[in-house]
Amino acid sequence: MIGVFDSGYGGLTILKQLRETLPEYDFIYLGDNARAPYGSRSFDVVYEFTRQSVMKLFSMGCHLVILACNTASAKALRTIQQHDLKQTSPFDDSGLTLEEEGYRVLGVIRPTTEIIGNLTHTRHVGIVATEGTIRSESYNMEITKLFPDIKVSGQACPLWAAIVEAGEADSEGAEYFVRKRIGQLLAKDADIDTIILGCTHYPLLMKALKKAVPSGINLVSQGDWVAASLKNYLQRHPETDARCSKGGMIRYYTTESEERFKEIAAKFLNEDLDVQRINII
């Protein structure tokens, strides 16, 4: 099965698009809800929590894991790819590394930045995300690497994810905080014509965002681009695709209460879920 990891619930917006784009594939969703949010935590803590969750998904039979979390992608993905996958596999006695055995970890930042050059005309792009993602400057670095002519401005939006999880995405309070942060972003650069929603919770704030964002500015959510990128990746890597089971199944796991997960996840997926609580460590 393909593993999909998030510190909380926002990754469900990515999972939804993955299921629509790759309906025949099997998925495991793991939410580290007991230790969320990751957004304000240090690099070291986010890396360690993410590494533990990835290894848990590996131990459950996932050879491919998607970090459906911008903070984890920003603070942990590179170290996991460059360090942990180079370590000897703990799942057998082959003596091969995890990478040699075909284990792979992908994030959500690269697929979004790869297409941004086709979406902006002014070459001025804004990012709204958690404090941790903005501080990491991961989007800035990726976009600059691919499109050196694009100017990137970021704005941390510390309350937005909490508003979504509280079920207040359509409230007047949500509109106030969205309008405030969008105003701060556009004050940094009035020429922005494209805004990346750099947190997987934010698509649920689309109603408030469309009210706050001036006409003519594109709002880019990640789900479609991540799903298209994964489909392309599997086509280019048949050896990885061959490891993926294809029965259209999905399993949900959380490190928190099953009932709480069901209640909040329903806001993201509009369906009833069977979920199990597990310990990562």
mmCIF file of C-alpha atoms in Angstrom:
data_model
loop_
_atom_site.group_PDB
_atom_site.id
_atom_site.type_symbol
_atom_site.label_atom_id
_atom_site.label_comp_id
_atom_site.label_asym_id
_atom_site.label_seq_id
_atom_site.Cartn_x
_atom_site.Cartn_y
_atom_site.Cartn_z
ATOM 1 C CA MET A 1 0.000 0.000 0.000
ATOM 2 C CA ILE A 2 1.074 3.596 -0.524
ATOM 3 C CA GLY A 3 1.565 5.377 2.785
ATOM 4 C CA VAL A 4 0.237 8.907 3.236
ATOM 5 C CA PHE A 5 1.450 10.702 6.343
ATOM 6 C CA ASP A 6 0.432 13.959 7.985
ATOM 7 C CA SER A 7 0.880 15.363 11.453
ATOM 8 C CA GLY A 8 -2.853 16.007 11.543
ATOM 9 C CA TYR A 9 -5.849 16.065 9.227
ATOM 10 C CA GLY A 10 -4.832 18.371 6.384
ATOM 11 C CA GLY A 11 -3.204 15.511 4.503
ATOM 12 C CA LEU A 12 -6.687 14.147 3.926
ATOM 13 C CA THR A 13 -7.106 16.818 1.228
ATOM 14 C CA ILE A 14 -4.077 15.297 -0.525
ATOM 15 C CA LEU A 15 -5.357 11.770 -0.008
ATOM 16 C CA LYS A 16 -8.714 12.721 -1.526
ATOM 17 C CA GLN A 17 -7.025 13.815 -4.751
ATOM 18 C CA LEU A 18 -4.728 10.780 -4.777
ATOM 19 C CA ARG A 19 -7.755 8.495 -4.561
ATOM 20 C CA GLU A 20 -9.497 10.324 -7.400
ATOM 21 C CA THR A 21 -6.409 10.237 -9.626
ATOM 22 C CA LEU A 22 -5.272 6.698 -8.708
ATOM 23 C CA PRO A 23 -8.508 4.927 -7.678
ATOM 24 C CA GLU A 24 -7.130 1.427 -8.211
ATOM 25 C CA TYR A 25 -4.250 1.841 -5.740
ATOM 26 C CA ASP A 26 -4.313 0.911 -2.044
ATOM 27 C CA PHE A 27 -3.487 3.548 0.579
ATOM 28 C CA ILE A 28 -2.724 3.756 4.292
ATOM 29 C CA TYR A 29 -3.292 7.148 5.924
ATOM 30 C CA LEU A 30 -1.446 7.804 9.171
ATOM 31 C CA GLY A 31 -2.156 10.928 11.199
ATOM 32 C CA ASP A 32 0.150 11.706 14.128
ATOM 33 C CA ASN A 33 -2.730 13.624 15.680
ATOM 34 C CA ALA A 34 -1.550 13.107 19.262
ATOM 35 C CA ARG A 35 1.555 15.224 18.600
ATOM 36 C CA ALA A 36 0.064 17.762 16.192
ATOM 37 C CA PRO A 37 0.497 20.514 15.248
ATOM 38 C CA TYR A 38 4.016 20.332 13.862
ATOM 39 C CA GLY A 39 4.007 23.886 12.464
ATOM 40 C CA SER A 40 5.689 25.663 15.370
ATOM 41 C CA ARG A 41 8.035 22.836 16.412
ATOM 42 C CA SER A 42 11.799 22.869 15.838
ATOM 43 C CA PHE A 43 13.477 21.239 12.849
ATOM 44 C CA ASP A 44 14.932 18.467 15.014
ATOM 45 C CA VAL A 45 11.603 17.564 16.606
ATOM 46 C CA VAL A 46 9.703 17.611 13.293
ATOM 47 C CA TYR A 47 12.390 15.437 11.713
ATOM 48 C CA GLU A 48 12.299 12.893 14.546
ATOM 49 C CA PHE A 49 8.499 12.687 14.629
ATOM 50 C CA THR A 50 8.347 12.366 10.847
ATOM 51 C CA ARG A 51 11.089 9.743 10.748
ATOM 52 C CA GLN A 52 9.255 7.651 13.336
ATOM 53 C CA SER A 53 6.034 7.828 11.341
ATOM 54 C CA VAL A 54 7.735 6.953 8.064
ATOM 55 C CA MET A 55 9.427 3.952 9.646
ATOM 56 C CA LYS A 56 6.086 2.859 11.076
ATOM 57 C CA LEU A 57 4.539 2.955 7.603
ATOM 58 C CA PHE A 58 7.525 1.047 6.203
ATOM 59 C CA SER A 59 7.016 -1.611 8.886
ATOM 60 C CA MET A 60 3.340 -1.857 7.850
ATOM 61 C CA GLY A 61 4.336 -2.800 4.311
ATOM 62 C CA CYS A 62 4.482 0.581 2.571
ATOM 63 C CA HIS A 63 7.490 0.911 0.244
ATOM 64 C CA LEU A 64 6.368 4.354 -0.899
ATOM 65 C CA VAL A 65 5.378 7.098 1.562
ATOM 66 C CA ILE A 66 4.007 10.535 0.707
ATOM 67 C CA LEU A 67 4.610 13.263 3.294
ATOM 68 C CA ALA A 68 1.240 14.993 2.865
ATOM 69 C CA CYS A 69 2.370 17.677 5.284
ATOM 70 C CA ASN A 70 4.181 20.853 4.267
ATOM 71 C CA THR A 71 5.981 21.211 7.590
ATOM 72 C CA ALA A 72 7.281 17.633 7.434
ATOM 73 C CA SER A 73 8.228 18.075 3.776
ATOM 74 C CA ALA A 74 10.061 21.296 4.614
ATOM 75 C CA LYS A 75 11.857 20.158 7.753
ATOM 76 C CA ALA A 76 12.338 16.398 7.420
ATOM 77 C CA LEU A 77 12.121 15.108 3.843
ATOM 78 C CA ARG A 78 15.642 15.951 2.722
ATOM 79 C CA THR A 79 17.285 14.378 5.791
ATOM 80 C CA ILE A 80 15.173 11.236 5.485
ATOM 81 C CA GLN A 81 16.047 10.885 1.800
ATOM 82 C CA GLN A 82 19.737 11.655 2.193
ATOM 83 C CA HIS A 83 20.400 9.941 5.521
ATOM 84 C CA ASP A 84 17.779 7.478 6.737
ATOM 85 C CA LEU A 85 17.159 5.743 3.415
ATOM 86 C CA LYS A 86 20.918 5.127 3.214
ATOM 87 C CA GLN A 87 20.795 3.079 6.430
ATOM 88 C CA THR A 88 20.630 -0.723 6.487
ATOM 89 C CA SER A 89 17.069 -1.970 6.337
ATOM 90 C CA PRO A 90 15.769 -3.048 9.777
ATOM 91 C CA PHE A 91 13.015 -5.139 8.194
ATOM 92 C CA ASP A 92 15.122 -8.101 7.032
ATOM 93 C CA ASP A 93 18.681 -9.441 7.179
ATOM 94 C CA SER A 94 19.601 -8.756 3.550
ATOM 95 C CA GLY A 95 22.243 -6.207 4.515
ATOM 96 C CA LEU A 96 20.846 -3.805 1.918
ATOM 97 C CA THR A 97 19.929 -0.214 2.634
ATOM 98 C CA LEU A 98 16.326 0.946 2.654
ATOM 99 C CA GLU A 99 16.989 2.756 -0.608
ATOM 100 C CA GLU A 100 18.466 -0.362 -2.216
ATOM 101 C CA GLU A 101 15.406 -2.324 -1.114
ATOM 102 C CA GLY A 102 13.180 0.146 -2.941
ATOM 103 C CA TYR A 103 11.832 2.282 -0.099
ATOM 104 C CA ARG A 104 10.962 5.811 -1.213
ATOM 105 C CA VAL A 105 9.683 8.994 0.498
ATOM 106 C CA LEU A 106 8.211 11.933 -1.436
ATOM 107 C CA GLY A 107 6.886 15.320 -0.328
ATOM 108 C CA VAL A 108 4.305 17.889 -1.396
ATOM 109 C CA ILE A 109 6.463 20.980 -1.950
ATOM 110 C CA ARG A 110 8.344 19.977 -5.100
ATOM 111 C CA PRO A 111 5.241 19.045 -7.171
ATOM 112 C CA THR A 112 3.689 22.434 -6.427
ATOM 113 C CA THR A 113 6.800 24.475 -7.178
ATOM 114 C CA GLU A 114 7.453 22.639 -10.444
ATOM 115 C CA ILE A 115 4.305 24.026 -12.060
ATOM 116 C CA ILE A 116 4.316 27.534 -10.598
ATOM 117 C CA GLY A 117 6.288 28.995 -13.498
ATOM 118 C CA ASN A 118 3.375 28.191 -15.792
ATOM 119 C CA LEU A 119 0.817 29.901 -13.549
ATOM 120 C CA THR A 120 2.322 33.316 -12.806
ATOM 121 C CA HIS A 121 2.493 36.104 -15.380
ATOM 122 C CA THR A 122 3.927 38.852 -13.172
ATOM 123 C CA ARG A 123 6.592 36.447 -11.808
ATOM 124 C CA HIS A 124 5.607 37.480 -8.274
ATOM 125 C CA VAL A 125 4.359 34.592 -6.104
ATOM 126 C CA GLY A 126 3.035 34.490 -2.552
ATOM 127 C CA ILE A 127 3.079 31.615 -0.064
ATOM 128 C CA VAL A 128 0.685 31.253 2.868
ATOM 129 C CA ALA A 129 1.665 28.459 5.254
ATOM 130 C CA THR A 130 2.452 27.532 8.836
ATOM 131 C CA GLU A 131 5.156 29.360 10.725
ATOM 132 C CA GLY A 132 7.515 26.391 10.389
ATOM 133 C CA THR A 133 7.112 26.111 6.630
ATOM 134 C CA ILE A 134 7.627 29.840 6.108
ATOM 135 C CA ARG A 135 10.692 29.891 8.394
ATOM 136 C CA SER A 136 12.241 26.988 6.507
ATOM 137 C CA GLU A 137 12.078 28.978 3.240
ATOM 138 C CA SER A 138 11.645 25.650 1.434
ATOM 139 C CA TYR A 139 9.263 27.106 -1.116
ATOM 140 C CA ASN A 140 11.552 30.075 -1.743
ATOM 141 C CA MET A 141 14.544 27.809 -2.333
ATOM 142 C CA GLU A 142 12.696 25.352 -4.589
ATOM 143 C CA ILE A 143 11.062 28.062 -6.692
ATOM 144 C CA THR A 144 14.301 30.041 -7.017
ATOM 145 C CA LYS A 145 16.136 26.880 -8.053
ATOM 146 C CA LEU A 146 13.620 26.179 -10.814
ATOM 147 C CA PHE A 147 12.645 29.748 -11.744
ATOM 148 C CA PRO A 148 15.338 32.265 -10.731
ATOM 149 C CA ASP A 149 13.306 35.156 -12.133
ATOM 150 C CA ILE A 150 10.346 34.657 -9.776
ATOM 151 C CA LYS A 151 10.113 36.760 -6.623
ATOM 152 C CA VAL A 152 8.652 34.840 -3.655
ATOM 153 C CA SER A 153 7.026 36.369 -0.561
ATOM 154 C CA GLY A 154 5.787 34.316 2.379
ATOM 155 C CA GLN A 155 3.240 34.897 5.116
ATOM 156 C CA ALA A 156 2.802 32.693 8.193
ATOM 157 C CA CYS A 157 -0.838 32.008 9.100
ATOM 158 C CA PRO A 158 -0.632 30.390 12.554
ATOM 159 C CA LEU A 159 -4.362 30.084 13.308
ATOM 160 C CA TRP A 160 -5.733 28.897 9.989
ATOM 161 C CA ALA A 161 -5.247 25.145 10.508
ATOM 162 C CA ALA A 162 -6.766 25.325 13.990
ATOM 163 C CA ILE A 163 -9.799 27.167 12.595
ATOM 164 C CA VAL A 164 -10.351 24.389 10.066
ATOM 165 C CA GLU A 165 -10.037 21.603 12.639
ATOM 166 C CA ALA A 166 -12.456 23.436 14.935
ATOM 167 C CA GLY A 167 -15.057 23.312 12.185
ATOM 168 C CA GLU A 168 -15.090 27.114 11.829
ATOM 169 C CA ALA A 169 -13.885 27.388 8.229
ATOM 170 C CA ASP A 170 -17.075 29.155 7.119
ATOM 171 C CA SER A 171 -17.354 31.472 10.128
ATOM 172 C CA GLU A 172 -16.941 35.233 10.325
ATOM 173 C CA GLY A 173 -13.880 34.658 12.485
ATOM 174 C CA ALA A 174 -12.274 32.621 9.713
ATOM 175 C CA GLU A 175 -12.961 35.420 7.236
ATOM 176 C CA TYR A 176 -11.345 37.952 9.574
ATOM 177 C CA PHE A 177 -8.114 35.985 10.056
ATOM 178 C CA VAL A 178 -7.876 35.055 6.373
ATOM 179 C CA ARG A 179 -8.416 38.677 5.302
ATOM 180 C CA LYS A 180 -5.801 39.843 7.817
ATOM 181 C CA ARG A 181 -3.049 37.483 6.617
ATOM 182 C CA ILE A 182 -3.795 37.977 2.927
ATOM 183 C CA GLY A 183 -3.583 41.742 3.509
ATOM 184 C CA GLN A 184 -0.203 41.316 5.182
ATOM 185 C CA LEU A 185 1.050 39.176 2.295
ATOM 186 C CA LEU A 186 -0.046 41.607 -0.404
ATOM 187 C CA ALA A 187 1.424 44.520 1.567
ATOM 188 C CA LYS A 188 4.818 42.842 1.102
ATOM 189 C CA ASP A 189 4.399 42.661 -2.667
ATOM 190 C CA ALA A 190 1.473 44.255 -4.514
ATOM 191 C CA ASP A 191 2.488 42.535 -7.772
ATOM 192 C CA ILE A 192 1.680 39.004 -6.568
ATOM 193 C CA ASP A 193 -0.619 37.258 -9.035
ATOM 194 C CA THR A 194 -0.367 33.700 -7.687
ATOM 195 C CA ILE A 195 -0.707 32.480 -4.096
ATOM 196 C CA ILE A 196 0.284 28.944 -3.101
ATOM 197 C CA LEU A 197 -1.715 27.425 -0.255
ATOM 198 C CA GLY A 198 1.288 25.920 1.486
ATOM 199 C CA CYS A 199 -0.658 23.959 4.095
ATOM 200 C CA THR A 200 -2.941 21.059 3.302
ATOM 201 C CA HIS A 201 -5.668 22.442 5.608
ATOM 202 C CA TYR A 202 -6.093 25.625 3.617
ATOM 203 C CA PRO A 203 -8.280 24.352 0.737
ATOM 204 C CA LEU A 204 -11.088 24.133 3.298
ATOM 205 C CA LEU A 205 -10.783 27.906 3.723
ATOM 206 C CA MET A 206 -11.361 28.503 0.015
ATOM 207 C CA LYS A 207 -14.651 30.334 0.549
ATOM 208 C CA ALA A 208 -12.984 32.868 2.861
ATOM 209 C CA LEU A 209 -9.909 33.050 0.644
ATOM 210 C CA LYS A 210 -11.915 33.907 -2.457
ATOM 211 C CA LYS A 211 -13.535 36.771 -0.549
ATOM 212 C CA ALA A 212 -10.201 38.074 0.693
ATOM 213 C CA VAL A 213 -8.093 37.712 -2.442
ATOM 214 C CA PRO A 214 -8.493 40.365 -5.168
ATOM 215 C CA SER A 215 -9.752 39.178 -8.547
ATOM 216 C CA GLY A 216 -7.008 38.217 -10.954
ATOM 217 C CA ILE A 217 -4.910 36.402 -8.337
ATOM 218 C CA ASN A 218 -4.625 32.620 -8.695
ATOM 219 C CA LEU A 219 -5.066 30.432 -5.621
ATOM 220 C CA VAL A 220 -3.041 27.230 -5.964
ATOM 221 C CA SER A 221 -3.959 24.270 -3.745
ATOM 222 C CA GLN A 222 -1.670 21.278 -3.772
ATOM 223 C CA GLY A 223 -3.859 18.207 -4.097
ATOM 224 C CA ASP A 224 -4.249 18.110 -7.880
ATOM 225 C CA TRP A 225 -0.558 18.766 -8.521
ATOM 226 C CA VAL A 226 0.674 16.221 -5.966
ATOM 227 C CA ALA A 227 -1.667 13.568 -7.380
ATOM 228 C CA ALA A 228 -0.599 14.277 -10.972
ATOM 229 C CA SER A 229 3.058 14.215 -9.910
ATOM 230 C CA LEU A 230 2.664 10.851 -8.162
ATOM 231 C CA LYS A 231 0.926 9.360 -11.199
ATOM 232 C CA ASN A 232 3.797 10.559 -13.365
ATOM 233 C CA TYR A 233 6.355 9.252 -10.862
ATOM 234 C CA LEU A 234 4.825 5.763 -10.910
ATOM 235 C CA GLN A 235 4.814 5.764 -14.705
ATOM 236 C CA ARG A 236 8.500 6.700 -14.732
ATOM 237 C CA HIS A 237 9.409 4.160 -12.032
ATOM 238 C CA PRO A 238 7.713 0.864 -12.954
ATOM 239 C CA GLU A 239 9.759 -0.971 -10.333
ATOM 240 C CA THR A 240 8.069 1.134 -7.614
ATOM 241 C CA ASP A 241 4.670 0.835 -9.268
ATOM 242 C CA ALA A 242 5.020 -2.951 -9.320
ATOM 243 C CA ARG A 243 5.332 -2.951 -5.521
ATOM 244 C CA CYS A 244 2.043 -1.069 -5.086
ATOM 245 C CA SER A 245 -1.029 -3.200 -4.446
ATOM 246 C CA LYS A 246 -4.071 -2.269 -6.475
ATOM 247 C CA GLY A 247 -7.357 -3.204 -4.860
ATOM 248 C CA GLY A 248 -8.837 0.249 -4.302
ATOM 249 C CA MET A 249 -8.550 -0.174 -0.520
ATOM 250 C CA ILE A 250 -7.763 2.411 2.140
ATOM 251 C CA ARG A 251 -6.975 2.146 5.837
ATOM 252 C CA TYR A 252 -6.871 4.975 8.365
ATOM 253 C CA TYR A 253 -4.696 5.124 11.475
ATOM 254 C CA THR A 254 -4.283 7.791 14.134
ATOM 255 C CA THR A 255 -2.136 8.248 17.225
ATOM 256 C CA GLU A 256 -5.084 10.003 18.920
ATOM 257 C CA SER A 257 -8.676 9.047 19.691
ATOM 258 C CA GLU A 258 -10.487 7.128 16.941
ATOM 259 C CA GLU A 259 -13.701 9.022 17.619
ATOM 260 C CA ARG A 260 -12.020 12.397 17.422
ATOM 261 C CA PHE A 261 -10.340 11.433 14.168
ATOM 262 C CA LYS A 262 -13.655 10.321 12.653
ATOM 263 C CA GLU A 263 -15.357 13.527 13.738
ATOM 264 C CA ILE A 264 -12.756 15.882 12.283
ATOM 265 C CA ALA A 265 -11.914 13.773 9.224
ATOM 266 C CA ALA A 266 -15.577 13.929 8.190
ATOM 267 C CA LYS A 267 -15.085 17.680 7.618
ATOM 268 C CA PHE A 268 -12.378 16.885 5.067
ATOM 269 C CA LEU A 269 -13.804 13.845 3.296
ATOM 270 C CA ASN A 270 -17.579 13.984 3.882
ATOM 271 C CA GLU A 271 -17.716 10.258 4.598
ATOM 272 C CA ASP A 272 -17.718 7.881 7.536
ATOM 273 C CA LEU A 273 -14.391 6.196 8.200
ATOM 274 C CA ASP A 274 -13.131 3.100 9.928
ATOM 275 C CA VAL A 275 -10.027 4.115 11.847
ATOM 276 C CA GLN A 276 -7.645 2.432 14.272
ATOM 277 C CA ARG A 277 -5.480 3.959 16.939
ATOM 278 C CA ILE A 278 -1.826 2.904 16.889
ATOM 279 C CA ASN A 279 1.395 3.748 18.690
ATOM 280 C CA ILE A 280 4.273 4.915 16.523
ATOM 281 C CA ILE A 281 7.030 4.304 19.069
#
